[in-house]
mmCIF file of C-alpha atoms and ligand atoms in Angstrom:
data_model
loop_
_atom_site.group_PDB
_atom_site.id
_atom_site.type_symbol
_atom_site.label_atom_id
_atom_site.label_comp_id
_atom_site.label_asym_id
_atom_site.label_seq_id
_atom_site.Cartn_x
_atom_site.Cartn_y
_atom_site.Cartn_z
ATOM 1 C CA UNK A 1 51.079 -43.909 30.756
ATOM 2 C CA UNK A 2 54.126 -42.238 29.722
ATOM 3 C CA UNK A 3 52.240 -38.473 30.831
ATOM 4 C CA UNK A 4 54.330 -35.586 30.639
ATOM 5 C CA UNK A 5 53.113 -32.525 32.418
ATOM 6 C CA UNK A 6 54.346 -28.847 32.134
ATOM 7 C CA UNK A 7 56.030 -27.857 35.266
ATOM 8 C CA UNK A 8 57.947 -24.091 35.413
ATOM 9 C CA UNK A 9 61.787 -23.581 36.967
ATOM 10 C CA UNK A 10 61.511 -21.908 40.159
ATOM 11 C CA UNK A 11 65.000 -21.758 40.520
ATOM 12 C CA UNK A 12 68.489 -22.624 39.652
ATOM 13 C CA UNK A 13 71.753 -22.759 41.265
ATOM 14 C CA UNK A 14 74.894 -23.630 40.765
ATOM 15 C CA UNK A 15 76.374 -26.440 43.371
ATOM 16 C CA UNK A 16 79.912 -26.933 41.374
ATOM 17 C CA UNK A 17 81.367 -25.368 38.121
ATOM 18 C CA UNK A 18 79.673 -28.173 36.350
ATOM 19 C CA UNK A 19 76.688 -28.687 38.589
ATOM 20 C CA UNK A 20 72.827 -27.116 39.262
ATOM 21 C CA UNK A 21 70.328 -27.473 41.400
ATOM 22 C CA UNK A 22 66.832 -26.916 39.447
ATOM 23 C CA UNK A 23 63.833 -26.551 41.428
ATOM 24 C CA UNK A 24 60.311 -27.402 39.510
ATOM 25 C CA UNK A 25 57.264 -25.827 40.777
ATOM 26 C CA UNK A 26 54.417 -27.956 41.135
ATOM 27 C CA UNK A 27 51.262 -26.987 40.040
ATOM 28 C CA UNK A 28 48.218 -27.420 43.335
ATOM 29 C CA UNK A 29 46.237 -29.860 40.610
ATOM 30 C CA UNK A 30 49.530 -32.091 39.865
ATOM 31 C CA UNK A 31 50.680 -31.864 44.039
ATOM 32 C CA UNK A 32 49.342 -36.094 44.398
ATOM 33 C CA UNK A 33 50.819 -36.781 40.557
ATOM 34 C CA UNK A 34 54.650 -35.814 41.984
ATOM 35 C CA UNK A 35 54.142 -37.688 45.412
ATOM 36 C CA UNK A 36 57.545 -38.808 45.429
ATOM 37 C CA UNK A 37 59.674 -41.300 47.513
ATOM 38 C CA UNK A 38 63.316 -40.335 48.862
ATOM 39 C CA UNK A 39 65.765 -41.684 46.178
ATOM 40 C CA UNK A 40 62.747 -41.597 43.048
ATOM 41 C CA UNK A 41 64.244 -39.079 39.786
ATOM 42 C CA UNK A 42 62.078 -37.929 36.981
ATOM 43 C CA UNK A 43 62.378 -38.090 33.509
ATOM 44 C CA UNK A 44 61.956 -34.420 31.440
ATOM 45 C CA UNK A 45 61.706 -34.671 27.894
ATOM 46 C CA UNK A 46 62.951 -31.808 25.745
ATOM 47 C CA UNK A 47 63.446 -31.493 21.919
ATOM 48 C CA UNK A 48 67.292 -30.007 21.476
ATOM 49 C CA UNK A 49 68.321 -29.465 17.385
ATOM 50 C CA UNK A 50 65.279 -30.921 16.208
ATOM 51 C CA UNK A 51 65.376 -34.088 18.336
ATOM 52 C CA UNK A 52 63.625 -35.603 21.440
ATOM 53 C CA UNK A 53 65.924 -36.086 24.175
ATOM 54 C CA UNK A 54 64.595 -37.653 27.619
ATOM 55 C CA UNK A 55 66.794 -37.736 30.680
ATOM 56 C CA UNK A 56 66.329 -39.453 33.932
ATOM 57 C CA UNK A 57 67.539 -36.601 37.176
ATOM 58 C CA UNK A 58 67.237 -38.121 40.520
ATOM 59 C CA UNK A 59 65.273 -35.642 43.184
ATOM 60 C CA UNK A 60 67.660 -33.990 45.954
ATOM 61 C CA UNK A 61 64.841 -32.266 47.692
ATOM 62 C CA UNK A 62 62.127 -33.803 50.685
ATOM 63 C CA UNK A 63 59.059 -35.035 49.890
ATOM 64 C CA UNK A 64 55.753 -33.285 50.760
ATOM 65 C CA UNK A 65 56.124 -29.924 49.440
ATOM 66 C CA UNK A 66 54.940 -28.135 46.180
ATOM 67 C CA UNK A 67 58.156 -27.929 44.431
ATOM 68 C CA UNK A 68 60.756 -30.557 43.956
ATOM 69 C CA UNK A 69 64.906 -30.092 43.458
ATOM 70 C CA UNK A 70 66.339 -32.531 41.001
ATOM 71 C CA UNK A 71 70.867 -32.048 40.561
ATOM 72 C CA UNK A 72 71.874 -31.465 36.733
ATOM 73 C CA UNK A 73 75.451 -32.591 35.861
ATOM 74 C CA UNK A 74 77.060 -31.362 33.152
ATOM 75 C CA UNK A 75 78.066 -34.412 30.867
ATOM 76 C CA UNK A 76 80.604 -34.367 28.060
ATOM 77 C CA UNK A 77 78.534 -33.991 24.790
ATOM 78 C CA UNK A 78 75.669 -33.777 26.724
ATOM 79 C CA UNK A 79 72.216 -32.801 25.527
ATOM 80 C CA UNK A 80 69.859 -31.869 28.239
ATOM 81 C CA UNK A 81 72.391 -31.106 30.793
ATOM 82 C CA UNK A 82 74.158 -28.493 28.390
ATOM 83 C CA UNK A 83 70.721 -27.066 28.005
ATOM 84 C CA UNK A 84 70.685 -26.777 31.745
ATOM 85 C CA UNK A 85 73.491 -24.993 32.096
ATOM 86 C CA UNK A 86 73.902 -22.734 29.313
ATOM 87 C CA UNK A 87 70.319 -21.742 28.073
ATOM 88 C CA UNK A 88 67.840 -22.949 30.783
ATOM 89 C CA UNK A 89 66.312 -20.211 33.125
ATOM 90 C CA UNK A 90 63.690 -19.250 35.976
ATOM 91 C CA UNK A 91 59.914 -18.997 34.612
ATOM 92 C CA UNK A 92 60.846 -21.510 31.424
ATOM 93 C CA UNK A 93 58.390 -24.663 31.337
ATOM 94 C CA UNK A 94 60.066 -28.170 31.229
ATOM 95 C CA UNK A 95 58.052 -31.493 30.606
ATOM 96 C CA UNK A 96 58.188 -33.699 33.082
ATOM 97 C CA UNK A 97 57.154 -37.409 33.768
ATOM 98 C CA UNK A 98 55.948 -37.706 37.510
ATOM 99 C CA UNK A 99 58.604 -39.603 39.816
ATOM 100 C CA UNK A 100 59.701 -43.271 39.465
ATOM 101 C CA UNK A 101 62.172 -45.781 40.072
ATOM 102 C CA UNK A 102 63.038 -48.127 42.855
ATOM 103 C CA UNK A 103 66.118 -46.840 44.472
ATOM 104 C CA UNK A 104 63.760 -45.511 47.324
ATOM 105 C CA UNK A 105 63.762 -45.405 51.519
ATOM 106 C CA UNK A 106 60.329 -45.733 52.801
ATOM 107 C CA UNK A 107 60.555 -44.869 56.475
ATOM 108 C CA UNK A 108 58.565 -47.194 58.954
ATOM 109 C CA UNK A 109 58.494 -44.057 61.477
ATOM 110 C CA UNK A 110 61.094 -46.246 63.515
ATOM 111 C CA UNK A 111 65.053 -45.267 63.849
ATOM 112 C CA UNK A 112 66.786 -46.223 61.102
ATOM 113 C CA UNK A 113 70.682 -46.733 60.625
ATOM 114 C CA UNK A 114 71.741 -45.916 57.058
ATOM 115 C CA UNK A 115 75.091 -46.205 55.649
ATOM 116 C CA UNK A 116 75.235 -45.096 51.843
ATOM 117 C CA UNK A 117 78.484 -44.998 49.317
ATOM 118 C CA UNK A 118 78.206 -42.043 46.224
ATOM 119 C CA UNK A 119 80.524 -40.800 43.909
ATOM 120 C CA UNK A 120 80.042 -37.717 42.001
ATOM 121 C CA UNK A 121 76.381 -36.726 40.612
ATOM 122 C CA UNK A 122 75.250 -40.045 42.291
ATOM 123 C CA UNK A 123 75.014 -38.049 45.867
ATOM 124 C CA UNK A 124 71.639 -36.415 44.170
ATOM 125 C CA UNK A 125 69.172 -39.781 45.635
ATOM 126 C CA UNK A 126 71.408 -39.977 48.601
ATOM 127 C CA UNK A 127 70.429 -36.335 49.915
ATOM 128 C CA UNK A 128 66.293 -36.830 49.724
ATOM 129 C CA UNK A 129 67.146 -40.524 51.210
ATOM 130 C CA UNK A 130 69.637 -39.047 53.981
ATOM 131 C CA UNK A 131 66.946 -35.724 54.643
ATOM 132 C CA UNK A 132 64.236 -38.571 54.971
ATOM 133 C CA UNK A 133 66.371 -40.724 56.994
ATOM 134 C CA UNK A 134 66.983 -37.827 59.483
ATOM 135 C CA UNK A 135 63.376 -36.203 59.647
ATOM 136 C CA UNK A 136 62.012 -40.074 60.039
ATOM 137 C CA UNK A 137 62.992 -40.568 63.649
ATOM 138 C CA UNK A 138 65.584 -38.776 66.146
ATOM 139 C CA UNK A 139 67.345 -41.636 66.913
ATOM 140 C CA UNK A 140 68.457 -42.817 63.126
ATOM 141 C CA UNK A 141 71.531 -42.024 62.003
ATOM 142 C CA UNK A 142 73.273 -41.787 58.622
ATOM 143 C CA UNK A 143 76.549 -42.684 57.644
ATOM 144 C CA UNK A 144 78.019 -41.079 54.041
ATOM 145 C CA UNK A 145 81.048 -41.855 52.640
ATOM 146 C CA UNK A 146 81.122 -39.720 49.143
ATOM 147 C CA UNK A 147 83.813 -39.736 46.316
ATOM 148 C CA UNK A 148 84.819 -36.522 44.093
ATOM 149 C CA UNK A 149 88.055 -35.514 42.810
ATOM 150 C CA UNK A 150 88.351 -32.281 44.348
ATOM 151 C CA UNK A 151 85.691 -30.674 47.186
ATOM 152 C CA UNK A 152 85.322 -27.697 44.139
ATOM 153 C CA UNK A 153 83.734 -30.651 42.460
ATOM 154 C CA UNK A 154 81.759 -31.814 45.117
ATOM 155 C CA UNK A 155 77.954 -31.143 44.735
ATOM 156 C CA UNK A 156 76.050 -30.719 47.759
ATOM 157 C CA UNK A 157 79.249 -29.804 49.755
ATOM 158 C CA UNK A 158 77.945 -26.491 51.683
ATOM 159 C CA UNK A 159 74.937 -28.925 52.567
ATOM 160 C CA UNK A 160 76.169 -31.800 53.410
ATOM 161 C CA UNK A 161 78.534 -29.862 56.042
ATOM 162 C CA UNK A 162 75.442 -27.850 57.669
ATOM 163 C CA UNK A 163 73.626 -31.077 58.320
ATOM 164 C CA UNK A 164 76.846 -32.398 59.787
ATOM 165 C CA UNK A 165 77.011 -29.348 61.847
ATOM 166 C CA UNK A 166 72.876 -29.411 62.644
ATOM 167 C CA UNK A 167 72.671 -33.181 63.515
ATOM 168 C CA UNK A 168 76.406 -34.215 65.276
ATOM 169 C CA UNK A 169 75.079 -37.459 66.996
ATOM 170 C CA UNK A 170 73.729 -38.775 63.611
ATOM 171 C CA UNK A 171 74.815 -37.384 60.581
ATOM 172 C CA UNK A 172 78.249 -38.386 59.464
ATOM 173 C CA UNK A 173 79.980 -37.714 55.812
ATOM 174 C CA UNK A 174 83.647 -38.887 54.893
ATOM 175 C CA UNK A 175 84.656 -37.332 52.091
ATOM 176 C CA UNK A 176 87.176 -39.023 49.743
ATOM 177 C CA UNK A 177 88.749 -36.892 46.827
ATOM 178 C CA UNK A 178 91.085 -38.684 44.328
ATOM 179 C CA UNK A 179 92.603 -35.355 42.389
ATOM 180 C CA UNK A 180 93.743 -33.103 45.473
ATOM 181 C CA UNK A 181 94.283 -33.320 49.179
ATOM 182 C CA UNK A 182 91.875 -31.594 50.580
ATOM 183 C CA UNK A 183 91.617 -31.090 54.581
ATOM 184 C CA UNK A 184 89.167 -32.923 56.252
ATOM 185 C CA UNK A 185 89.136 -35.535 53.533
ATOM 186 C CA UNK A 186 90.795 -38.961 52.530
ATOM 187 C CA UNK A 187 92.779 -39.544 49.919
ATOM 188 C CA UNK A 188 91.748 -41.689 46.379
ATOM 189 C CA UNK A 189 88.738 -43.382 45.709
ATOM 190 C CA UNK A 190 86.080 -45.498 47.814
ATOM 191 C CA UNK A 191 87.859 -48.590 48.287
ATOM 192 C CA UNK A 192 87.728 -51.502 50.187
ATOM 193 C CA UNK A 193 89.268 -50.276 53.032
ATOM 194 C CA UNK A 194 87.258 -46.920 52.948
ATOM 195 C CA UNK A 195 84.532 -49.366 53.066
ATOM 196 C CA UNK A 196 86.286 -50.927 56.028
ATOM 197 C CA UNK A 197 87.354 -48.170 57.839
ATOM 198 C CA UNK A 198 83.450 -46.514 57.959
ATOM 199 C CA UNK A 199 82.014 -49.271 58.742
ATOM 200 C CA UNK A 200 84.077 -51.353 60.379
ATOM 201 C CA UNK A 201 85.899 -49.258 62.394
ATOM 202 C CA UNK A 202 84.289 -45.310 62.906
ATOM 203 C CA UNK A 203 81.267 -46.947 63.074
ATOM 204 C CA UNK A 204 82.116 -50.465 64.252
ATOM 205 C CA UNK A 205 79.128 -50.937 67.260
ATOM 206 C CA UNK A 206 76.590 -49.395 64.729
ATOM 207 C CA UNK A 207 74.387 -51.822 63.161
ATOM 208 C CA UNK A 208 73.342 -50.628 59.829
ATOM 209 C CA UNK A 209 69.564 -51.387 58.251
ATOM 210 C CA UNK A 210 70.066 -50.939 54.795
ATOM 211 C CA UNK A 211 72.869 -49.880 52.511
ATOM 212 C CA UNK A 212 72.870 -47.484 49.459
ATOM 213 C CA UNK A 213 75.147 -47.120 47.080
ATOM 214 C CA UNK A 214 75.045 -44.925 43.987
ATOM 215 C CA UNK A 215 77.624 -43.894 41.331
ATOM 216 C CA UNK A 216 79.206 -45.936 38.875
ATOM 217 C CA UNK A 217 79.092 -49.195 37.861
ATOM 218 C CA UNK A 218 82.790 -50.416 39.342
ATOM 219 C CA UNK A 219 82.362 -48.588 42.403
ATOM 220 C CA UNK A 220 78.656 -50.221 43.280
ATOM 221 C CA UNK A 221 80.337 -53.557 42.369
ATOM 222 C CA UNK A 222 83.447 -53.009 44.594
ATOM 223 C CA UNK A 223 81.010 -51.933 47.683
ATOM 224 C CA UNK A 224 78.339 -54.369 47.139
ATOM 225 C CA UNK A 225 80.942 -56.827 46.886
ATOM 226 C CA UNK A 226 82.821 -56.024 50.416
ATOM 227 C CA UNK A 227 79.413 -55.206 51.812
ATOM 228 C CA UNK A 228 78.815 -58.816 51.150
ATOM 229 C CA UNK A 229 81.979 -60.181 52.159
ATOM 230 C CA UNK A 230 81.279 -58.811 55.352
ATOM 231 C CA UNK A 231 78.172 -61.065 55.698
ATOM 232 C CA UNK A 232 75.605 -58.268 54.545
ATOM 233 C CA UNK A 233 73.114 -60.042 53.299
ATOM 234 C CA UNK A 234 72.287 -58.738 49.488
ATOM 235 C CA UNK A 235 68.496 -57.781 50.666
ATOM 236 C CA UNK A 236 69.746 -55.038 52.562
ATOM 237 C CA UNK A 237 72.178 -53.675 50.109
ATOM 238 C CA UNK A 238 69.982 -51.129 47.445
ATOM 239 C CA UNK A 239 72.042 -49.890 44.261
ATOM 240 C CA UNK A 240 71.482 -47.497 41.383
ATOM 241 C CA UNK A 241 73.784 -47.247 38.855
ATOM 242 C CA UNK A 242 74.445 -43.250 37.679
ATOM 243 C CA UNK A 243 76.663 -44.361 34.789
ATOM 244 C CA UNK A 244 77.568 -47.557 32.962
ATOM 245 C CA UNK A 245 80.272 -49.299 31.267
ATOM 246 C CA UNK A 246 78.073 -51.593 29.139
ATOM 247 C CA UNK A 247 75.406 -48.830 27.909
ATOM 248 C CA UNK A 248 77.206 -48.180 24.672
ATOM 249 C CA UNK A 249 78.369 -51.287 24.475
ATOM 250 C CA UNK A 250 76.150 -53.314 22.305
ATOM 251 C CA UNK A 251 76.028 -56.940 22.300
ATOM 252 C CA UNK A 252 76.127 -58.501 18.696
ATOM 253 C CA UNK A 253 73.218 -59.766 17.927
ATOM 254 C CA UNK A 254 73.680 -63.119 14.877
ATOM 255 C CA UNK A 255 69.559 -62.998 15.184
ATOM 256 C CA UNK A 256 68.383 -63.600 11.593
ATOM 257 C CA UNK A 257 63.948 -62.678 10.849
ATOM 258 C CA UNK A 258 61.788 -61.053 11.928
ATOM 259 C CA UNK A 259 59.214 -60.792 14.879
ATOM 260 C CA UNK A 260 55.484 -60.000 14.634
ATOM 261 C CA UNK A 261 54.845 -57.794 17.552
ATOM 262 C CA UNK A 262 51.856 -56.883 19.695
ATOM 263 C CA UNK A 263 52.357 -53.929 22.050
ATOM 264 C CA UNK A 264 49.932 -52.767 24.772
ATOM 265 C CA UNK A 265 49.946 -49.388 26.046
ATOM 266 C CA UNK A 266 47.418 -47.194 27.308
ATOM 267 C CA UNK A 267 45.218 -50.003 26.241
ATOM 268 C CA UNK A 268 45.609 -49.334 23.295
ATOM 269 C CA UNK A 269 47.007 -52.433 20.984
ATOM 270 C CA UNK A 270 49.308 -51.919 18.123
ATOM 271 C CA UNK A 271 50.731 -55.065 16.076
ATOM 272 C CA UNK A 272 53.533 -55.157 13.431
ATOM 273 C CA UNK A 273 56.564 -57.091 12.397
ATOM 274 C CA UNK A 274 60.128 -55.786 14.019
ATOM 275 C CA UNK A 275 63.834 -57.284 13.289
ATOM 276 C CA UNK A 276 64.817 -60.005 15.291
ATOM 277 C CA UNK A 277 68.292 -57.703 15.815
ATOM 278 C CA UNK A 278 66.169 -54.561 17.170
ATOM 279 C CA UNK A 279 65.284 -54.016 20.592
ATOM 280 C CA UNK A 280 61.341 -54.035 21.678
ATOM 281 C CA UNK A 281 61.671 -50.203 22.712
ATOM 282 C CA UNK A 282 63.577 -49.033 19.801
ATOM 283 C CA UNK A 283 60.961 -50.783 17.368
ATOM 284 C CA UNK A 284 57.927 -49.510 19.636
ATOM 285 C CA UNK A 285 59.055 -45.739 19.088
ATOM 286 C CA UNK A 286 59.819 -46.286 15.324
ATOM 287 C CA UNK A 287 56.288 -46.933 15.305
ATOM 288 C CA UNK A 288 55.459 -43.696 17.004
ATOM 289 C CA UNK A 289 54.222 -45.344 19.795
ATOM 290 C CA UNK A 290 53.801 -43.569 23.102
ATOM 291 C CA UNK A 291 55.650 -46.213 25.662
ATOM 292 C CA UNK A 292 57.761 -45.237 28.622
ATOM 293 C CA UNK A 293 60.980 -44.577 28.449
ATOM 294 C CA UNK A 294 63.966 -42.607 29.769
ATOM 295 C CA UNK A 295 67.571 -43.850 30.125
ATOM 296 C CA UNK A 296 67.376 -46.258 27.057
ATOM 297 C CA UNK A 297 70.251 -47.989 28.470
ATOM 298 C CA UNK A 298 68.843 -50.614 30.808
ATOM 299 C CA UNK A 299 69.700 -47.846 33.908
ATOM 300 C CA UNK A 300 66.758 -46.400 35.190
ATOM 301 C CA UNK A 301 63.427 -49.515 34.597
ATOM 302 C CA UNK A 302 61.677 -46.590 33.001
ATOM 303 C CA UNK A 303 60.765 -48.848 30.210
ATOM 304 C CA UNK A 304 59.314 -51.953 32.112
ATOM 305 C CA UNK A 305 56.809 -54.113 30.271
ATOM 306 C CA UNK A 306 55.393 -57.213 30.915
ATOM 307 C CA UNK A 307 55.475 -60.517 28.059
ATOM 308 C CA UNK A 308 52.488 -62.308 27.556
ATOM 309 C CA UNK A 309 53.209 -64.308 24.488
ATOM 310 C CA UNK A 310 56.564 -65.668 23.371
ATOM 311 C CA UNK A 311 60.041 -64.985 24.637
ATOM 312 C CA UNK A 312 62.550 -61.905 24.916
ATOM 313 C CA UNK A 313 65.905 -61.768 26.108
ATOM 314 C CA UNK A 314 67.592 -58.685 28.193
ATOM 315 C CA UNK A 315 71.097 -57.900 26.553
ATOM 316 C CA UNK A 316 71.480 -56.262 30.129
ATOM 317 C CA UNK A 317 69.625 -56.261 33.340
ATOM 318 C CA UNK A 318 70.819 -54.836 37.010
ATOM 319 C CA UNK A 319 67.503 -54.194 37.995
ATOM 320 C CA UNK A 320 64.722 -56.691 37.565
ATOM 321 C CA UNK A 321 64.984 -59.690 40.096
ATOM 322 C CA UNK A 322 65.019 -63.202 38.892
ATOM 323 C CA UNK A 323 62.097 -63.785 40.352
ATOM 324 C CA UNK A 324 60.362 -60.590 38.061
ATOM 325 C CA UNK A 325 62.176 -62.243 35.214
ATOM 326 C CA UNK A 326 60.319 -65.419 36.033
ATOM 327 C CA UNK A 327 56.586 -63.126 36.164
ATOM 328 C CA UNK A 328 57.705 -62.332 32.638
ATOM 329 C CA UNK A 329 58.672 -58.718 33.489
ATOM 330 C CA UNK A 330 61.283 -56.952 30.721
ATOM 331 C CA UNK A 331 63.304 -53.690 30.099
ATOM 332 C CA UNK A 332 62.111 -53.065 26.803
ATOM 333 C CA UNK A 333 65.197 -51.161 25.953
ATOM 334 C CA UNK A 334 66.766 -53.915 26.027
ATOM 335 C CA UNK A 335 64.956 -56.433 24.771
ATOM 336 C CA UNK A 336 65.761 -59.003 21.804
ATOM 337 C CA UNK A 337 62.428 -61.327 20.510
ATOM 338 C CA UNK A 338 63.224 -64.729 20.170
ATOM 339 C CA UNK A 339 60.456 -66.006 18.817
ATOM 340 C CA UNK A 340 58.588 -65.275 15.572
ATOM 341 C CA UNK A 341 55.790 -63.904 17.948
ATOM 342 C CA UNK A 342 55.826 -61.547 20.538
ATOM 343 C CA UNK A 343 53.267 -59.556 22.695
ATOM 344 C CA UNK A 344 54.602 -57.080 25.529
ATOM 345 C CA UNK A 345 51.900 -55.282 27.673
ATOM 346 C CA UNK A 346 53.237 -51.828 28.864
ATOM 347 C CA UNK A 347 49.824 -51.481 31.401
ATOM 348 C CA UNK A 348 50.714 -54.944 33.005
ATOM 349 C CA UNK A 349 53.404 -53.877 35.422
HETATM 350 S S1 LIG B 1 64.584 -46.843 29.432
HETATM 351 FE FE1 LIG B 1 65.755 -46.882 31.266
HETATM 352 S S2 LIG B 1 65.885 -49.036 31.695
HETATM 353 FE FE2 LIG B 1 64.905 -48.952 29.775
#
């Protein structure tokens, strides 16, 4: 399930001091495997001082090709993405989990009108989903508004202008930068009334299909929230989160016992008891158990499962809808048991 396959760095280059673009090769044999949708990321797994680290990086490039871009920010403290910058070169082999996640545009073949919010690394979905948007039809348009603190921080800058430049009818980027006034940009950070003022007044006849907005948490919460004020109805409005307040921010858990648990994966079964304060994904790997997983904060639905027997409850969830909750679907990550059994089936999803 969770497959990891050996895929070699065709290239890397630098988008801001902090930033790279890696480019994967893939291998003829693996071409169906990494069939990806516009806005899908990939997980790579890589053991840094002796531990296992696995980070989720969303795809920049097109689909249908046999190599694949994914955008590497550098992170304070970071694992991976230190790796990336520092140590990682062209011809080394990374692991890599084929493409997931949700966050996707799935063109009909019929013009589309896209508006989409980012801030910072969270532009890396928006390009495949604007690229896609733009090759799907000649009469859809896209509409970026994008938040950085300076245009030297600004990944994807050089690009983002040349498809400005290549499609002038229907390819529009605001840029917003909150550290220096920069020409050609606004001032401070996506507000409400840069939502307002894109929408509602450069672009005031066009109606708009579908909304995506990626970044952090606040600013998807400010957007979604105006968005929705403005009688967009939630269906249309798609979200992924690129950081989160509430990842580190455990909730305490007064659970006293213990759980017997039954995992499925691979169909494979494995049973044994967990603590009632643990979370189903942190128990599973203790175990040595080979389940899916990436973010490991309730970000990227890497870790979906499904519960047959007995009851779990999500310390956090921004991605499964209520009525998945209702089919019994879980984040394991973030899972608590609740009941002195438990079985969770990692094939049923
Ligand atoms: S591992 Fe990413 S949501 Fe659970």
């Amino acid at each position: 399930m969770s497959k990891f396959h050996s895929l070699t760095v065709k290239h890397i280059k630098p988008l801001t001091p902090n930033s790279v673009a890696i480019t994967l090769t893939i291998p003829k044999d693996l071409i169906q495997t990494f069939d990806f949708l516009p806005g899908q990321y990939v997980t790579i797994k890589k053991e840094i001082k002796g531990k296992e680290l696995r980070r989720a990086y969303s795809i920049c490039s097109s689909p249908k090709s046999d190599c694949f871009t994914i955008g590497v920010k550098k992170v304070d403290r970071g694992g991976f993405s230190d790796y990336a910058h520092t140590k990682l070169a062209v011809g080394d082999v990374l692991e890599v989990m084929p493409p997931e996640g949700r966050f996707t545009f799935n063109s009909s073949g019929k013009a589309k009108n896209i508006a989409a919010f980012a801030a910072g690394s969270g532009i890396t979905p928006i390009m495949s989903i604007a690229k896609a948007v733009l090759a799907s039809d000649p009469k859809s348009k896209f509409v970026l508004v994008y938040g950085n603190k300076s245009y030297k921080d600004t990944m994807f800058y050089t690009d983002l202008v040349k498809l400005e430049l290549n499609h002038p009818d229907r390819f529009f980027t605001y840029f917003i930068t909150s550290q220096t006034q920069e020409d050609d940009s606004l001032f401070g950070r996506i507000d409400a009334s840069t939502v307002n003022y894109a929408l509602k007044n450069k672009h005031k006849n066009t109606e708009f299909d579908a909304y995506y907005l990626c970044g952090p948490e606040a600013m998807i919460n400010l957007v979604s929230d105006k968005l929705q004020e403005n009688d967009i109805p939630k269906e249309k409005i798609h979200f992924e989160l690129f950081t989160t307040t509430e990842i580190l921010d455990e909730m305490p858990v007064d659970a006293e016992g213990q759980t017997q648990l039954k995992v499925i994966v691979d169909e494979e079964e494995f049973s044994f008891q967990m603590d009632k304060k643990e979370r189903v994904l942190d128990a599973v790997l203790k175990e040595n158990i080979d389940a899916p997983y990436s973010c490991q904060g309730g970000v990227c639905s890497s870790c979906i499962a499904r519960v047959k027997e007995g009851k779990a409850e999500m310390v956090k969830n921004q991605i499964l809808t209520d009525g998945e909750i209702e089919d019994g679907f879980i984040l394991t990550c973030q899972a608590l048991p609740l009941t002195p059994t438990l079985i969770v089936d990692y094939d049923d999803v």
